[in-house]
Short mmCIF file of C-alpha atoms in Angstrom, two decimals:
data_model
loop_
_atom_site.label_atom_id
_atom_site.label_comp_id
_atom_site.label_asym_id
_atom_site.label_seq_id
_atom_site.Cartn_x
_atom_site.Cartn_y
_atom_site.Cartn_z
CA UNK A 20 0.00 0.00 0.00
CA UNK A 21 2.86 2.34 0.91
CA UNK A 22 4.62 1.54 -2.38
CA UNK A 23 1.42 2.30 -4.33
CA UNK A 24 1.01 5.63 -2.50
CA UNK A 25 4.60 6.55 -3.29
CA UNK A 26 4.02 5.79 -6.96
CA UNK A 27 0.94 8.03 -6.99
CA UNK A 28 2.80 10.87 -5.25
CA UNK A 29 5.70 10.57 -7.72
CA UNK A 30 3.27 10.60 -10.65
CA UNK A 31 1.55 13.77 -9.40
CA UNK A 32 4.90 15.45 -8.69
CA UNK A 33 6.00 14.74 -12.27
CA UNK A 34 2.71 16.08 -13.66
CA UNK A 35 3.00 19.23 -11.51
CA UNK A 36 6.65 19.73 -12.52
CA UNK A 37 5.74 19.34 -16.19
CA UNK A 38 2.95 21.89 -15.80
CA UNK A 39 5.34 24.38 -14.12
CA UNK A 40 7.95 23.90 -16.87
CA UNK A 41 5.35 24.44 -19.61
CA UNK A 42 4.06 27.58 -17.85
CA UNK A 43 7.61 28.98 -17.52
CA UNK A 44 8.39 28.30 -21.17
CA UNK A 45 5.17 29.97 -22.33
CA UNK A 46 5.73 32.95 -20.02
CA UNK A 47 9.33 33.39 -21.21
CA UNK A 48 8.17 33.17 -24.83
CA UNK A 49 5.57 35.86 -24.17
CA UNK A 50 8.21 38.03 -22.45
CA UNK A 51 10.64 37.65 -25.38
CA UNK A 52 7.82 38.51 -27.77
CA UNK A 53 7.06 41.76 -25.91
CA UNK A 54 10.76 42.68 -25.73
CA UNK A 55 11.23 42.17 -29.49
CA UNK A 56 8.02 44.07 -30.18
CA UNK A 57 9.20 47.04 -28.11
CA UNK A 58 12.60 46.96 -29.83
CA UNK A 59 10.90 47.06 -33.23
CA UNK A 60 8.81 50.00 -32.03
CA UNK A 61 12.00 51.87 -31.10
CA UNK A 62 13.49 51.07 -34.53
CA UNK A 63 10.39 52.43 -36.24
CA UNK A 64 10.55 55.59 -34.14
CA UNK A 65 14.15 56.03 -35.31
CA UNK A 66 12.96 55.42 -38.87
CA UNK A 67 10.28 58.11 -38.40
CA UNK A 68 12.89 60.56 -37.11
CA UNK A 69 15.10 59.77 -40.10
CA UNK A 70 12.16 60.37 -42.44
CA UNK A 71 11.41 63.67 -40.70
CA UNK A 72 15.08 64.70 -41.07
CA UNK A 73 14.98 63.94 -44.81
CA UNK A 74 11.73 65.88 -45.24
CA UNK A 75 13.26 68.98 -43.59
CA UNK A 76 16.78 68.66 -44.97
CA UNK A 77 18.27 71.47 -47.07
CA UNK A 78 20.95 71.18 -49.73
CA UNK A 79 23.83 71.37 -47.26
CA UNK A 80 22.43 68.95 -44.68
CA UNK A 81 24.21 65.66 -43.87
CA UNK A 82 21.66 62.94 -44.68
CA UNK A 83 23.95 59.89 -44.78
CA UNK A 84 22.83 58.47 -41.42
CA UNK A 85 19.05 59.01 -42.01
CA UNK A 86 19.38 57.34 -45.42
CA UNK A 87 21.14 54.32 -43.87
CA UNK A 88 18.39 53.99 -41.25
CA UNK A 89 15.64 54.13 -43.89
CA UNK A 90 17.38 51.78 -46.34
CA UNK A 91 18.31 49.13 -43.74
CA UNK A 92 14.76 48.64 -42.46
CA UNK A 93 13.57 45.02 -42.80
CA UNK A 94 10.05 45.55 -41.47
CA UNK A 95 7.01 46.07 -43.77
CA UNK A 96 6.36 49.83 -43.85
CA UNK A 97 3.69 52.10 -45.38
CA UNK A 98 4.06 55.90 -45.13
CA UNK A 99 0.84 57.90 -45.65
CA UNK A 100 -0.34 61.47 -45.70
CA UNK A 101 -3.98 62.56 -45.95
CA UNK A 102 -4.98 58.85 -46.35
CA UNK A 103 -2.73 58.50 -49.40
CA UNK A 104 0.22 56.14 -49.61
CA UNK A 105 3.45 58.14 -50.12
CA UNK A 106 6.00 55.35 -49.98
CA UNK A 107 6.46 51.72 -48.90
CA UNK A 108 9.27 49.45 -47.77
CA UNK A 109 9.55 45.64 -47.91
CA UNK A 110 6.10 45.23 -49.50
CA UNK A 111 5.34 43.30 -52.68
CA UNK A 112 4.67 45.63 -55.63
CA UNK A 113 1.81 43.44 -56.88
CA UNK A 114 -0.12 44.24 -53.68
CA UNK A 115 0.32 47.98 -54.17
CA UNK A 116 -0.92 47.76 -57.75
CA UNK A 117 -4.23 46.34 -56.49
CA UNK A 118 -6.19 49.03 -54.60
CA UNK A 119 -8.28 46.53 -52.66
CA UNK A 120 -5.27 44.48 -51.53
CA UNK A 121 -3.39 47.67 -50.59
CA UNK A 122 -6.26 48.78 -48.34
CA UNK A 123 -6.47 45.31 -46.77
CA UNK A 124 -2.73 45.36 -46.06
CA UNK A 125 -2.94 48.84 -44.52
CA UNK A 126 -5.80 47.70 -42.29
CA UNK A 127 -3.74 44.66 -41.26
CA UNK A 128 -0.76 46.85 -40.30
CA UNK A 129 -3.06 49.12 -38.29
CA UNK A 130 -4.22 46.09 -36.28
CA UNK A 131 -0.68 44.88 -35.66
CA UNK A 132 0.82 48.12 -34.36
CA UNK A 133 -0.24 51.67 -33.54
CA UNK A 134 0.89 54.14 -36.22
CA UNK A 135 3.66 56.67 -35.56
CA UNK A 136 2.82 60.28 -36.36
CA UNK A 137 5.58 62.33 -38.06
CA UNK A 138 5.09 66.13 -37.78
CA UNK A 139 7.57 67.19 -40.47
CA UNK A 140 6.33 70.84 -40.34
CA UNK A 141 4.03 72.39 -37.76
CA UNK A 142 0.47 71.23 -38.34
CA UNK A 143 1.36 68.76 -41.10
CA UNK A 144 1.60 65.04 -40.36
CA UNK A 145 2.65 61.87 -42.07
CA UNK A 146 1.75 58.50 -40.56
CA UNK A 147 4.03 55.51 -40.41
CA UNK A 148 2.31 52.11 -40.42
CA UNK A 149 4.45 49.04 -39.88
CA UNK A 150 3.97 45.32 -39.45
CA UNK A 151 5.77 42.65 -37.45
CA UNK A 152 9.09 41.31 -38.66
CA UNK A 153 9.44 37.70 -39.86
CA UNK A 154 11.22 36.84 -36.61
CA UNK A 155 8.34 38.20 -34.54
CA UNK A 156 5.78 36.35 -36.69
CA UNK A 157 7.65 33.09 -36.14
CA UNK A 158 7.80 33.75 -32.43
CA UNK A 159 4.00 34.09 -32.36
CA UNK A 160 3.52 30.49 -33.43
CA UNK A 161 6.27 29.06 -31.22
CA UNK A 162 4.00 28.57 -28.15
CA UNK A 163 1.38 26.84 -30.32
CA UNK A 164 4.02 24.51 -31.77
CA UNK A 165 5.37 23.88 -28.27
CA UNK A 166 1.92 23.04 -26.89
CA UNK A 167 1.26 20.68 -29.83
CA UNK A 168 4.59 18.91 -29.24
CA UNK A 169 3.77 18.55 -25.54
CA UNK A 170 0.28 17.22 -26.34
CA UNK A 171 1.70 14.70 -28.82
CA UNK A 172 4.38 13.66 -26.33
CA UNK A 173 1.71 13.28 -23.63
CA UNK A 174 -0.44 11.17 -25.97
CA UNK A 175 2.58 9.00 -26.76
CA UNK A 176 3.37 8.50 -23.08
CA UNK A 177 -0.30 7.73 -22.35
CA UNK A 178 -0.51 5.18 -25.17
CA UNK A 179 2.72 3.57 -24.01
CA UNK A 180 1.45 3.44 -20.43
CA UNK A 181 -1.92 2.05 -21.54
CA UNK A 182 -0.29 -0.55 -23.81
CA UNK A 183 2.10 -1.61 -21.03
CA UNK A 184 -0.79 -1.88 -18.58
CA UNK A 185 -2.87 -3.92 -21.04
CA UNK A 186 0.10 -6.20 -21.76
CA UNK A 187 0.57 -6.76 -18.02
CA UNK A 188 -3.14 -7.48 -17.59
CA UNK A 189 -3.08 -9.89 -20.54
CA UNK A 190 -0.15 -11.75 -19.00
CA UNK A 191 -1.99 -11.90 -15.68
CA UNK A 192 -5.20 -13.23 -17.26
CA UNK A 193 -3.23 -15.72 -19.36
CA UNK A 194 -1.40 -16.93 -16.25
CA UNK A 195 -4.67 -17.25 -14.31
CA UNK A 196 -6.26 -19.14 -17.22
CA UNK A 197 -3.40 -21.64 -17.41
CA UNK A 198 -3.42 -22.09 -13.63
CA UNK A 199 -7.21 -22.67 -13.73
CA UNK A 200 -6.74 -25.31 -16.43
CA UNK A 201 -4.07 -26.98 -14.29
CA UNK A 202 -6.25 -26.94 -11.17
CA UNK A 203 -9.29 -28.36 -13.00
CA UNK A 204 -7.17 -31.14 -14.47
CA UNK A 205 -6.63 -32.95 -11.15
CA UNK A 206 -10.29 -33.44 -10.08
CA UNK A 207 -11.21 -34.09 -13.72
CA UNK A 208 -8.86 -37.08 -13.85
CA UNK A 209 -10.45 -38.33 -10.66
CA UNK A 210 -13.96 -37.96 -12.13
CA UNK A 211 -12.95 -40.01 -15.17
CA UNK A 212 -11.78 -42.77 -12.80
CA UNK A 213 -15.03 -42.69 -10.85
CA UNK A 214 -16.97 -42.87 -14.12
CA UNK A 215 -15.21 -46.12 -15.02
CA UNK A 216 -16.15 -47.53 -11.59
CA UNK A 217 -19.79 -46.55 -12.21
CA UNK A 218 -19.71 -48.39 -15.53
CA UNK A 219 -18.34 -51.49 -13.82
CA UNK A 220 -21.14 -51.27 -11.22
CA UNK A 221 -23.82 -51.25 -13.96
CA UNK A 222 -25.14 -47.79 -13.12
CA UNK A 223 -28.00 -46.52 -15.31
CA UNK A 224 -26.51 -45.96 -18.86
CA UNK A 225 -28.48 -42.71 -19.32
CA UNK A 226 -26.93 -41.29 -16.15
CA UNK A 227 -23.46 -42.38 -17.26
CA UNK A 228 -24.01 -40.85 -20.70
CA UNK A 229 -24.98 -37.47 -19.22
CA UNK A 230 -22.03 -37.52 -16.83
CA UNK A 231 -19.73 -38.36 -19.77
CA UNK A 232 -21.06 -35.33 -21.65
CA UNK A 233 -20.35 -33.07 -18.69
CA UNK A 234 -16.88 -34.53 -18.23
CA UNK A 235 -16.17 -33.95 -21.91
CA UNK A 236 -17.43 -30.42 -21.41
CA UNK A 237 -15.03 -29.91 -18.53
CA UNK A 238 -12.20 -31.28 -20.70
CA UNK A 239 -13.15 -28.77 -23.42
CA UNK A 240 -13.16 -25.92 -20.89
CA UNK A 241 -9.76 -27.03 -19.57
CA UNK A 242 -8.46 -27.15 -23.13
CA UNK A 243 -9.76 -23.63 -23.76
CA UNK A 244 -8.11 -22.14 -20.70
CA UNK A 245 -4.82 -23.87 -21.44
CA UNK A 246 -4.75 -22.20 -24.88
CA UNK A 247 -5.16 -18.63 -23.57
CA UNK A 248 -1.89 -16.74 -23.97
CA UNK A 249 -0.50 -19.33 -26.38
CA UNK A 250 -0.62 -19.40 -30.16
CA UNK A 251 -3.46 -21.83 -30.95
CA UNK A 252 -3.23 -24.41 -33.73
CA UNK A 253 -5.72 -23.62 -36.51
CA UNK A 254 -7.08 -26.38 -38.74
CA UNK A 255 -9.40 -26.31 -41.77
CA UNK A 256 -12.76 -27.20 -40.25
CA UNK A 257 -16.38 -27.09 -41.35
CA UNK A 258 -17.62 -24.04 -39.47
CA UNK A 259 -21.24 -25.15 -39.80
CA UNK A 260 -20.54 -28.48 -38.10
CA UNK A 261 -18.39 -26.89 -35.36
CA UNK A 262 -20.97 -24.20 -34.65
CA UNK A 263 -23.87 -26.66 -34.67
CA UNK A 264 -22.16 -28.89 -32.08
CA UNK A 265 -21.86 -25.99 -29.63
CA UNK A 266 -25.40 -24.85 -30.47
CA UNK A 267 -26.90 -28.32 -29.81
CA UNK A 268 -25.10 -28.64 -26.48
CA UNK A 269 -26.26 -25.22 -25.30
CA UNK A 270 -29.82 -25.76 -26.49
CA UNK A 271 -30.10 -28.92 -24.41
CA UNK A 272 -28.82 -27.15 -21.30
CA UNK A 273 -31.09 -24.08 -21.26
CA UNK A 274 -34.70 -23.54 -20.33
CA UNK A 275 -37.49 -24.31 -22.81
CA UNK A 276 -38.55 -20.67 -22.40
CA UNK A 277 -35.77 -19.81 -24.83
CA UNK A 278 -36.88 -20.58 -28.40
CA UNK A 279 -33.77 -21.63 -30.34
CA UNK A 280 -33.41 -21.57 -34.13
CA UNK A 281 -30.48 -22.45 -36.40
CA UNK A 282 -30.10 -21.69 -40.10
CA UNK A 283 -27.10 -22.48 -42.31
CA UNK A 284 -26.20 -23.51 -45.86
CA UNK A 285 -26.47 -27.25 -46.65
CA UNK A 286 -22.90 -27.57 -47.91
CA UNK A 287 -19.79 -27.47 -45.64
CA UNK A 288 -17.88 -24.18 -45.36
CA UNK A 289 -14.21 -24.60 -44.49
CA UNK A 290 -12.49 -22.08 -42.21
CA UNK A 291 -9.17 -22.18 -40.33
CA UNK A 292 -10.35 -22.75 -36.76
CA UNK A 293 -9.33 -23.96 -33.38
CA UNK A 294 -12.41 -26.04 -32.43
CA UNK A 295 -12.09 -25.51 -28.66
CA UNK A 296 -11.76 -21.75 -28.96
CA UNK A 297 -14.49 -21.45 -31.60
CA UNK A 298 -16.94 -23.32 -29.38
CA UNK A 299 -16.05 -20.85 -26.64
CA UNK A 300 -16.93 -17.98 -28.99
CA UNK A 301 -20.35 -19.45 -29.78
CA UNK A 302 -20.97 -20.25 -26.12
CA UNK A 303 -20.14 -16.70 -25.00
CA UNK A 304 -22.36 -15.13 -27.67
CA UNK A 305 -25.29 -17.45 -26.94
CA UNK A 306 -25.01 -17.06 -23.15
CA UNK A 307 -24.70 -13.29 -23.50
CA UNK A 308 -27.86 -13.26 -25.65
CA UNK A 309 -29.79 -15.39 -23.14
CA UNK A 310 -28.66 -13.12 -20.28
CA UNK A 311 -29.91 -10.11 -22.27
CA UNK A 312 -33.33 -11.82 -22.54
CA UNK A 313 -33.27 -12.78 -18.84
CA UNK A 314 -33.71 -16.44 -19.80
CA UNK A 315 -36.85 -15.97 -21.89
CA UNK A 316 -37.24 -15.07 -25.56
CA UNK A 317 -36.12 -15.94 -29.08
CA UNK A 318 -32.53 -16.74 -30.03
CA UNK A 319 -31.40 -17.31 -33.62
CA UNK A 320 -28.03 -18.44 -34.96
CA UNK A 321 -27.62 -17.85 -38.70
CA UNK A 322 -24.61 -18.75 -40.85
CA UNK A 323 -24.28 -17.04 -44.24
CA UNK A 324 -21.91 -17.75 -47.11
CA UNK A 325 -20.75 -14.35 -48.35
CA UNK A 326 -18.36 -15.26 -51.16
CA UNK A 327 -14.85 -14.96 -49.74
CA UNK A 328 -16.16 -14.74 -46.17
CA UNK A 329 -18.59 -16.54 -43.88
CA UNK A 330 -20.78 -14.68 -41.40
CA UNK A 331 -22.23 -15.98 -38.13
CA UNK A 332 -25.08 -13.90 -36.72
CA UNK A 333 -26.42 -14.44 -33.21
CA UNK A 334 -29.70 -12.56 -32.62
CA UNK A 335 -31.81 -12.23 -29.49
CA UNK A 336 -35.02 -10.50 -28.42
CA UNK A 337 -33.47 -9.00 -25.30
CA UNK A 338 -33.08 -5.54 -23.83
CA UNK A 339 -30.76 -4.27 -26.59
CA UNK A 340 -27.66 -2.11 -26.49
CA UNK A 341 -27.58 1.71 -26.84
CA UNK A 342 -25.67 2.78 -29.96
CA UNK A 343 -23.05 4.65 -27.96
CA UNK A 344 -22.10 1.36 -26.25
CA UNK A 345 -21.55 -0.73 -29.40
CA UNK A 346 -17.76 -0.64 -28.96
CA UNK A 347 -17.73 -0.45 -25.16
CA UNK A 348 -19.30 -3.92 -24.79
CA UNK A 349 -16.01 -5.47 -25.97
CA UNK A 350 -13.88 -3.64 -23.41
CA UNK A 351 -12.60 -5.65 -20.40
CA UNK A 352 -14.69 -4.99 -17.32
CA UNK A 353 -17.74 -3.65 -19.16
CA UNK A 354 -20.90 -5.34 -17.90
CA UNK A 355 -24.52 -4.52 -17.17
CA UNK A 356 -24.94 -7.47 -14.82
CA UNK A 357 -24.67 -7.03 -11.04
CA UNK A 358 -22.40 -10.06 -10.67
CA UNK A 359 -20.70 -9.98 -14.05
CA UNK A 360 -16.94 -9.71 -14.57
CA UNK A 361 -17.24 -8.10 -18.00
CA UNK A 362 -14.81 -10.54 -19.61
CA UNK A 363 -17.06 -12.65 -21.89
CA UNK A 364 -17.27 -10.41 -24.96
CA UNK A 365 -13.75 -9.06 -24.40
CA UNK A 366 -12.42 -12.62 -24.48
CA UNK A 367 -14.61 -13.43 -27.48
CA UNK A 368 -13.18 -10.46 -29.39
CA UNK A 369 -9.66 -11.64 -28.63
CA UNK A 370 -10.42 -15.20 -29.77
CA UNK A 371 -12.07 -13.99 -33.00
CA UNK A 372 -9.71 -11.18 -33.99
CA UNK A 373 -6.32 -12.12 -32.53
CA UNK A 374 -6.42 -15.91 -32.79
CA UNK A 375 -8.67 -16.45 -35.83
CA UNK A 376 -7.96 -13.15 -37.67
CA UNK A 377 -11.69 -12.53 -38.02
CA UNK A 378 -13.96 -9.62 -37.11
CA UNK A 379 -16.70 -9.25 -34.52
CA UNK A 380 -19.11 -6.36 -34.01
CA UNK A 381 -22.59 -5.39 -32.89
CA UNK A 382 -24.37 -5.55 -36.26
CA UNK A 383 -27.51 -3.83 -35.05
CA UNK A 384 -29.46 -3.34 -31.84
CA UNK A 385 -32.58 -1.61 -30.59
CA UNK A 386 -33.32 -0.95 -26.94
CA UNK A 387 -36.01 -3.34 -25.65
CA UNK A 388 -36.20 -5.08 -29.04
CA UNK A 389 -33.02 -7.11 -29.37
CA UNK A 390 -29.46 -7.32 -30.61
CA UNK A 391 -27.60 -9.05 -33.45
CA UNK A 392 -23.89 -9.85 -33.02
CA UNK A 393 -21.90 -10.72 -36.14
CA UNK A 394 -18.68 -12.69 -36.50
CA UNK A 395 -16.89 -12.80 -39.85
CA UNK A 396 -14.20 -15.31 -40.89
CA UNK A 397 -12.28 -15.71 -44.14
CA UNK A 398 -13.00 -19.02 -45.87
CA UNK A 399 -10.32 -21.55 -46.74
CA UNK A 400 -10.05 -21.76 -50.53
#
């Protein structure tokens, strides 16, 4: 518990430190921006003074320094008098040739910086409009780029953390599944021995037959759990036959209040399957459908040949699934049952998509009307 608390404290300290660093960087960027902006304002004031000096210069005046100041300006400049453009600096000529574009540019410069008034003679003014330099424009977008980089980095760290956590959980579940299979194996061997004794004692054959079915079922379950976390062996199998076997077993074990129906093509359809895991898929889908109907309603299993693919549809007349939960139902831990673990459909998705390279989804569903789940496999040619 203490170790867990320390981890949480460390995590929050790192988050707080990151937030402080980001704030400092953004604040420093803003400070630099204001410093550069003020420096450019000073440069433009010098440019205005140089322009004023040139306007008032006589033949004998030394204008070398004002000329240098005016010529070395790298900032976009428009000089006006009585709302007319007198001269420009660092502005594309094509813009000035278009009256509309020239007015738009002047309005843009007015928004960027306050104009500087040049009183070259008493009562007469020229106005200097200037824009931001390329360096200042780049500095504007630096915080945005920085925030985007931080967001992307955060998303990367989150995905890595989530993937690592899921991998750890998968290893844990796989280990628990294998241990469960191992633990079931011991009493199962004992049950097989007792079954042979019952046969020798001439116990009712019907009773022995039913017990044999349940023992075989336990062996299948053990086989399923032992395969979790391992790469299963896939074999070309008739998916209709494999599905029908699981369907028949489940139909015989559930209440007569559930009306079962099965529809499939007459000819075999070959798919690369692991029989034990595929039967688990069908069992989970059927049990989930019966739970949704609270043990009473209509359940249909339909197999369709769709050219290159084969589709298995399991439909029920249960409570349905809201559309915004179509993907959530496959997440580990998601359940609407009070005592559910929320692992059935998550495990089914893993068996279908990771082991059999198929697809599973909620095909359609209406609240209080029913749901259809669809599994798609590629056929063996």
